[in-house]
Amino acid sequence: MYDAEHPVLDEATLRALEAQYCSYGDTVHYLPEPKFFDGCEGSFMYDAQGRQFLDLQMWYSAVNFGYRNPRLNAVAHRQLDTLPQVASQYLHREKVELAAMIAQDAEKKWGRKGRVHFNVGGAQAVEDSLKLVRNASGGKQLMFAFEGGYHGRTLGASAITSSYRYRRRFGHFSDRAQFIEFPYHFRGPKGMSKEEYGHYCVQKFARLFETEYNGVLDTKTGQAEYAAFYIEPIQGTGGYVIPPPNFFIELKKILDQHGILLVVDEIQMGMWRTGKLWSIEHFGVQPDVLVFGKALTNGLNPLSGVWAREELINPEVFPPGSTHSTFNSNPMGTAVALETLRMTHEVDYGAQVLEKGAYFLEGLKALQKRWPQIGDVDGLGLALRAEICEADGFTPNKALLNRMEAEGMKGDIEIDGKRYGLILDVGGYYKNVITLAPSLEISKDEIDLALKLLDAVLRRCVD
């Protein structure tokens, strides 16, 4: 609505204000002029000119169930009109029901009683999990994590994230994790199968415990200096790298031998992204702690959480006030999250995601045959990757992917008589991987459109 006192500002004015008053630290300016969007629906974002952009990253896998999902939006509106706010020292029905649903599901799958603790963002939930494992291990502050792993950008989460660039400006991190090789098969040793490479990585890790001089174990007492191993079952920012099925089973045996907890980060891959509620369900191991967030509320209201087994989180060992956020179990978020879980349990949601993912992956493989610049494609459910390379199909080509990303944002790609834009996310060890996280509600027609758009962008950008 037009307001004479507060007129609607045009985009040029907004850009000038943003350049002067907005911190760039809380956003990313990878493109010279980040896109302004005015609307969204389903799998699409819309700019002020009404141009439609097919989104293949869905707010970094936070909007798994489509923009403006009618059922989830309705719950948000209903909660807004009943109990939108309550201090976290009190209880509300949605929090209790949501925690019980998550914990009961975990107990059914893993045979372990546990409890759920809520927070706001994924990194904050990681911080809470660090408190849990440090408390449970008698104050041990050292962790293992993976090369290529990403767990957030708070101080504690940055310490267990392998990218130095997230720590560089902020002093020394004395509790920085020890980073372990992840079985990234496409760039692993030649001549090994995926399973052989996974076994090789586990054996390399196991050798750390053979002698005290590797710096992780007191061989006389059997005490490890490390409290936990933080993992993403499928690496997110690292490029949607999918390990072999034997990998985590073998790794967990080593951890159990030395009393090291397994903390599973499901912030990006949870909530059915891979065809399971939690991606770790594909890999045959039980977590000691599980961290979740993002798509829990379909991006409508910040909410994250930690599930931990009873011995680690019961009130005797983790009493009230152990960690806190004013907004940690907010009723808006917990109401939407509860509806999200109910919605996805009413049908065989996992089967739908796996079917669509297989169809999309088949299309990516067909695209790979036409374009040698696509060095690798892989996927599990609707977590898919396409690695962009030189024409040799292996040398990383970050510059080409940067051009592809920018080209997609122009919004002028003609497909079947209509014009579209394409929203891509960039990840990977060399920042040359398209990490595809489309809406789990994406239709087959929209998948076909995505493949045509990728083909068109490659045609424009390949020299």
C-alpha positions in Angstrom: 0.0 0.0 0.0 1.3 3.5 -0.9 2.1 5.7 2.0 2.9 9.4 1.3 5.0 9.6 4.4 6.9 6.4 3.6 6.9 5.9 -0.2 8.0 2.7 -1.7 11.7 3.0 -2.6 12.9 2.0 -6.0 15.7 -0.6 -6.3 18.4 2.0 -7.1 17.7 3.8 -3.9 17.6 0.6 -1.9 21.0 -0.4 -3.3 22.5 2.9 -2.3 21.1 2.6 1.2 22.4 -1.0 1.5 25.8 0.0 0.4 25.9 2.7 3.1 24.1 1.1 6.0 24.1 -2.7 5.8 26.9 -4.9 7.1 28.2 -7.2 4.4 29.2 -9.6 7.2 25.7 -11.0 7.6 25.1 -11.5 3.8 27.2 -12.6 0.9 28.2 -10.3 -2.0 29.5 -13.0 -4.4 27.8 -11.2 -7.3 28.5 -7.5 -7.8 24.8 -6.7 -7.4 22.9 -9.3 -5.3 19.4 -9.9 -6.6 16.3 -8.3 -5.1 13.3 -10.6 -4.9 9.7 -9.6 -4.3 7.8 -12.8 -4.2 8.0 -16.6 -4.2 5.7 -19.6 -4.8 6.5 -23.4 -4.8 9.9 -23.9 -6.6 10.1 -20.3 -7.9 11.3 -16.8 -6.8 10.0 -13.6 -8.5 11.6 -10.2 -9.0 9.9 -6.8 -9.2 9.5 -7.3 -13.0 7.6 -10.5 -12.4 10.4 -12.7 -13.9 10.4 -16.2 -12.5 13.5 -17.9 -11.3 13.6 -21.7 -10.7 15.3 -22.2 -7.4 17.5 -25.3 -7.1 18.9 -24.4 -3.7 15.7 -23.5 -1.7 17.4 -21.2 0.9 20.3 -23.6 1.4 17.8 -26.5 1.9 15.8 -24.6 4.5 12.6 -24.6 2.4 12.3 -28.2 1.6 8.5 -28.1 1.2 8.2 -25.3 -1.2 7.8 -21.6 -0.9 4.6 -20.5 0.7 3.5 -24.0 1.4 -0.3 -23.6 2.0 -0.6 -26.1 4.9 2.5 -24.9 6.8 1.7 -21.2 6.2 -1.8 -21.8 7.6 -0.4 -23.2 10.8 1.9 -20.1 11.1 -1.1 -17.8 10.7 -3.2 -19.8 13.2 -0.4 -19.7 15.8 0.1 -16.0 15.2 -3.5 -15.5 16.2 -3.4 -17.7 19.3 -0.1 -18.0 21.1 2.7 -16.4 19.1 5.0 -15.6 22.1 5.8 -17.1 25.4 8.9 -17.0 27.6 10.9 -20.2 27.4 10.7 -20.7 31.2 7.1 -21.7 30.6 5.6 -24.6 28.7 3.4 -24.7 25.6 1.8 -27.6 24.0 3.6 -27.4 20.6 7.1 -27.7 22.2 6.2 -30.8 24.2 4.4 -32.6 21.4 7.3 -31.8 18.9 10.0 -33.0 21.3 8.0 -36.2 22.0 7.5 -36.9 18.3 11.2 -36.5 17.5 12.3 -38.5 20.5 9.8 -41.3 20.0 10.8 -41.6 16.4 14.4 -41.9 17.4 13.7 -44.5 20.0 11.7 -46.6 17.5 14.6 -46.4 15.0 17.6 -46.8 17.3 16.2 -48.4 20.4 17.5 -45.6 22.6 15.6 -43.3 24.9 16.6 -39.7 24.4 15.5 -36.1 24.8 15.2 -33.0 22.6 16.6 -29.6 23.3 15.6 -26.6 21.2 17.4 -23.5 20.0 17.1 -21.0 17.1 19.7 -21.5 14.4 21.8 -24.5 13.3 25.1 -23.1 14.6 23.5 -22.3 18.0 22.3 -26.0 18.2 25.9 -27.1 17.4 27.0 -24.9 20.3 24.5 -26.6 22.6 25.8 -30.0 21.4 29.4 -28.9 22.2 28.3 -28.2 25.8 26.6 -31.6 26.0 29.6 -33.6 24.9 32.1 -31.5 26.9 29.9 -32.0 30.0 29.6 -35.7 29.4 33.3 -36.2 28.8 34.4 -34.4 32.0 35.3 -31.2 30.2 37.2 -32.5 27.2 37.2 -29.7 24.6 38.9 -31.4 21.6 36.8 -32.8 18.8 37.4 -34.7 15.5 35.7 -33.4 12.4 36.0 -34.0 8.6 38.0 -32.1 6.0 35.3 -30.4 4.0 32.9 -30.3 6.9 30.8 -27.3 7.8 29.0 -26.8 11.1 28.4 -23.1 11.3 30.1 -19.8 12.0 29.7 -19.1 15.7 33.1 -19.3 17.5 32.5 -22.9 18.7 31.0 -24.1 15.4 33.9 -22.4 13.4 36.4 -24.4 15.5 35.0 -27.7 14.1 34.5 -26.4 10.5 37.5 -27.1 8.4 37.6 -23.9 6.4 40.2 -21.5 7.9 38.6 -18.5 6.2 35.8 -18.6 8.7 38.3 -18.3 11.6 41.0 -16.1 10.0 40.0 -12.7 11.3 39.1 -13.8 14.8 42.3 -14.8 16.6 43.6 -18.2 17.6 41.2 -21.1 18.1 43.0 -23.3 20.7 40.2 -25.9 20.6 40.2 -26.2 16.8 39.2 -29.7 15.7 41.5 -32.3 14.2 40.3 -32.7 10.7 40.1 -36.2 9.2 40.0 -37.2 5.5 36.5 -37.8 4.1 36.1 -40.4 1.3 35.5 -37.9 -1.5 35.8 -40.6 -4.1 35.9 -38.5 -7.3 39.1 -36.8 -6.0 40.5 -39.8 -4.1 43.3 -42.1 -5.0 43.0 -43.7 -8.4 42.4 -47.4 -8.7 40.2 -47.7 -5.5 36.5 -48.4 -5.5 34.3 -46.2 -3.5 34.0 -48.8 -0.8 37.8 -49.4 -0.8 38.5 -45.7 -0.4 36.0 -45.5 2.5 37.8 -48.4 4.2 41.2 -46.8 3.6 40.0 -43.5 5.3 38.8 -45.4 8.3 42.1 -47.4 8.6 44.0 -44.1 8.3 42.0 -42.7 11.2 42.4 -45.9 13.3 46.2 -45.6 13.1 46.0 -42.5 15.2 45.1 -44.8 18.2 48.0 -47.3 17.7 50.6 -45.3 19.7 50.5 -42.5 22.2 52.9 -40.5 19.9 50.1 -39.7 17.5 48.8 -37.4 20.1 45.2 -38.6 20.6 45.4 -41.5 23.1 47.0 -42.4 26.4 47.7 -46.0 25.6 48.4 -46.8 29.3 44.9 -45.8 30.5 43.0 -46.1 27.2 41.8 -42.5 27.6 41.4 -40.5 24.4 41.9 -36.7 24.5 39.0 -36.2 22.1 35.4 -36.0 23.3 33.4 -36.5 20.0 33.6 -36.8 16.3 31.3 -34.3 14.4 30.1 -35.6 11.1 27.8 -34.6 8.3 26.6 -37.9 6.8 26.6 -36.2 3.4 28.8 -33.1 3.2 26.8 -30.0 2.6 28.9 -26.9 1.9 31.7 -29.4 1.1 29.9 -30.3 -2.1 27.2 -32.9 -1.3 29.8 -35.6 -1.2 28.2 -39.0 -0.5 30.3 -41.6 1.3 30.2 -45.4 0.6 27.6 -47.3 2.7 30.3 -49.1 4.7 32.1 -46.0 5.9 30.3 -44.9 9.0 29.7 -48.5 10.2 33.5 -49.0 10.2 34.2 -45.5 11.7 31.7 -46.0 14.5 33.4 -49.2 15.7 36.7 -47.2 16.2 34.8 -44.5 18.1 33.1 -46.9 20.4 36.4 -48.7 21.1 37.8 -45.4 22.5 34.7 -43.9 24.1 34.4 -41.1 21.6 30.8 -39.8 20.9 29.3 -39.6 17.4 27.6 -36.3 16.8 25.6 -36.2 13.6 24.9 -32.8 12.0 21.6 -33.1 10.1 21.1 -29.3 9.7 21.2 -29.4 5.9 20.5 -33.0 5.1 17.8 -33.7 7.6 14.0 -33.3 7.1 13.7 -35.8 4.2 16.3 -34.2 1.9 17.7 -37.6 1.2 14.5 -39.6 1.3 14.8 -40.3 5.1 13.9 -38.0 8.0 17.6 -38.1 8.9 20.3 -38.8 6.3 22.3 -41.0 8.8 19.5 -43.6 8.5 21.0 -44.6 5.2 24.3 -45.6 6.7 23.6 -48.1 9.4 24.8 -46.4 12.6 23.2 -44.8 15.6 24.2 -41.3 16.7 24.9 -40.4 20.3 23.8 -36.8 19.6 21.9 -35.5 16.5 21.7 -31.8 15.6 19.0 -30.5 13.3 17.5 -27.2 12.0 16.8 -25.4 8.7 13.9 -27.2 7.0 12.3 -28.1 10.3 10.0 -25.1 9.9 10.3 -24.8 6.1 12.2 -21.6 6.7 9.2 -19.8 8.2 10.5 -19.3 11.7 14.0 -20.0 13.1 14.1 -23.2 15.1 16.8 -25.8 15.6 17.5 -28.6 18.1 19.5 -31.4 19.5 18.5 -34.9 20.2 20.8 -36.8 22.6 20.5 -40.1 24.3 19.2 -40.1 27.8 22.6 -40.6 29.6 23.9 -37.4 28.1 21.0 -35.0 28.5 18.8 -36.1 31.4 18.1 -33.3 34.0 20.6 -34.8 36.5 23.5 -34.3 34.2 22.2 -31.4 32.1 20.0 -29.3 34.5 17.9 -26.2 33.8 20.0 -23.3 32.6 22.8 -25.4 31.1 22.3 -23.5 27.9 19.7 -21.0 26.8 18.3 -18.7 24.1 15.3 -16.4 24.7 13.7 -17.7 21.5 14.8 -21.3 21.8 11.4 -23.2 21.7 9.3 -20.4 20.3 5.7 -21.4 19.7 5.6 -20.1 16.1 8.5 -22.4 15.2 7.4 -25.4 17.2 3.9 -25.2 15.8 5.1 -25.2 12.2 7.7 -27.9 12.9 5.0 -30.2 14.4 2.8 -29.8 11.3 5.8 -30.4 9.1 6.4 -33.8 10.7 2.8 -34.7 10.7 2.5 -33.8 7.0 5.5 -35.9 6.0 4.4 -38.9 8.0 0.9 -39.1 6.5 2.2 -40.5 3.2 5.3 -42.4 2.2 7.1 -39.2 1.8 10.5 -40.8 1.6 9.5 -43.0 -1.4 8.3 -39.8 -3.3 11.6 -38.1 -2.7 13.7 -41.1 -3.7 11.7 -41.5 -6.9 12.1 -37.8 -7.9 15.8 -37.9 -6.9 16.4 -40.9 -9.1 14.7 -39.2 -12.0 16.7 -36.0 -11.5 19.9 -37.9 -11.2 19.2 -39.8 -14.4 18.7 -36.5 -16.2 22.0 -35.1 -14.8 23.8 -38.2 -16.0 22.4 -37.6 -19.5 23.5 -34.0 -19.3 27.0 -35.2 -18.3 27.3 -37.3 -21.4 26.7 -34.1 -23.5 29.0 -31.9 -21.5 32.5 -33.0 -20.6 32.7 -30.0 -18.3 30.4 -32.0 -15.9 33.1 -34.2 -14.3 31.0 -35.9 -11.7 27.3 -36.3 -10.8 25.9 -38.1 -7.7 22.9 -37.9 -5.5 20.8 -39.4 -2.7 17.2 -38.5 -2.8 17.0 -34.8 -3.7 20.5 -34.0 -2.5 22.4 -33.9 -5.8 25.7 -32.7 -7.1 27.2 -31.7 -10.4 31.0 -31.0 -10.4 32.0 -28.4 -13.0 35.5 -29.0 -14.5 37.6 -28.1 -17.5 37.0 -30.0 -20.7 39.2 -32.9 -19.3 36.3 -33.7 -16.9 38.5 -33.5 -13.8 40.4 -30.2 -13.3 38.2 -27.9 -11.1 36.7 -25.0 -13.0 35.4 -22.5 -10.5 35.4 -19.7 -13.1 33.0 -21.5 -15.3 30.6 -22.2 -12.4 30.8 -18.5 -11.4 29.8 -17.5 -14.9 26.9 -20.1 -14.9 25.6 -18.7 -11.6 25.7 -15.1 -12.8 24.1 -16.1 -16.1 21.2 -17.8 -14.3 20.5 -14.6 -12.4 19.8 -12.6 -15.5 16.3 -14.1 -15.8 16.3 -14.2 -19.6 16.8 -17.9 -20.5 14.1 -18.9 -23.0 12.7 -22.4 -22.6 9.6 -23.5 -24.6 8.5 -20.0 -25.3 8.9 -18.7 -21.7 11.7 -16.8 -20.0 13.3 -18.0 -16.8 16.1 -17.4 -14.4 17.9 -20.1 -12.5 19.1 -20.0 -8.9 22.1 -22.2 -8.2 24.2 -22.8 -5.1 28.0 -23.2 -5.2 29.9 -25.5 -2.9 32.7 -28.1 -2.9 36.3 -28.2 -1.9 37.2 -26.1 -4.9 34.0 -24.1 -5.1 33.2 -25.8 -8.4 30.2 -28.0 -7.4 26.6 -27.2 -8.1 24.9 -28.4 -4.9 21.3 -29.1 -6.0 18.7 -28.9 -3.2 15.4 -28.4 -5.0 12.0 -28.3 -3.3 11.0 -31.8 -2.2 7.6 -30.9 -3.7 9.2 -30.3 -7.2 7.2 -31.8 -10.1 8.7 -33.9 -12.9 7.9 -31.1 -15.3 9.9 -28.7 -13.1 12.8 -31.2 -13.0 12.7 -31.3 -16.8 12.8 -27.5 -16.8 15.8 -27.5 -14.4 17.7 -29.8 -16.8 16.9 -27.7 -19.8 18.0 -24.5 -17.9 21.3 -26.1 -16.9 21.9 -27.1 -20.5 21.1 -23.6 -21.7 23.4 -22.0 -19.1 26.2 -24.3 -20.1 25.7 -23.4 -23.8 26.0 -19.7 -22.9 29.1 -20.1 -20.7 31.3 -22.7 -22.2 34.0 -21.1 -24.3 
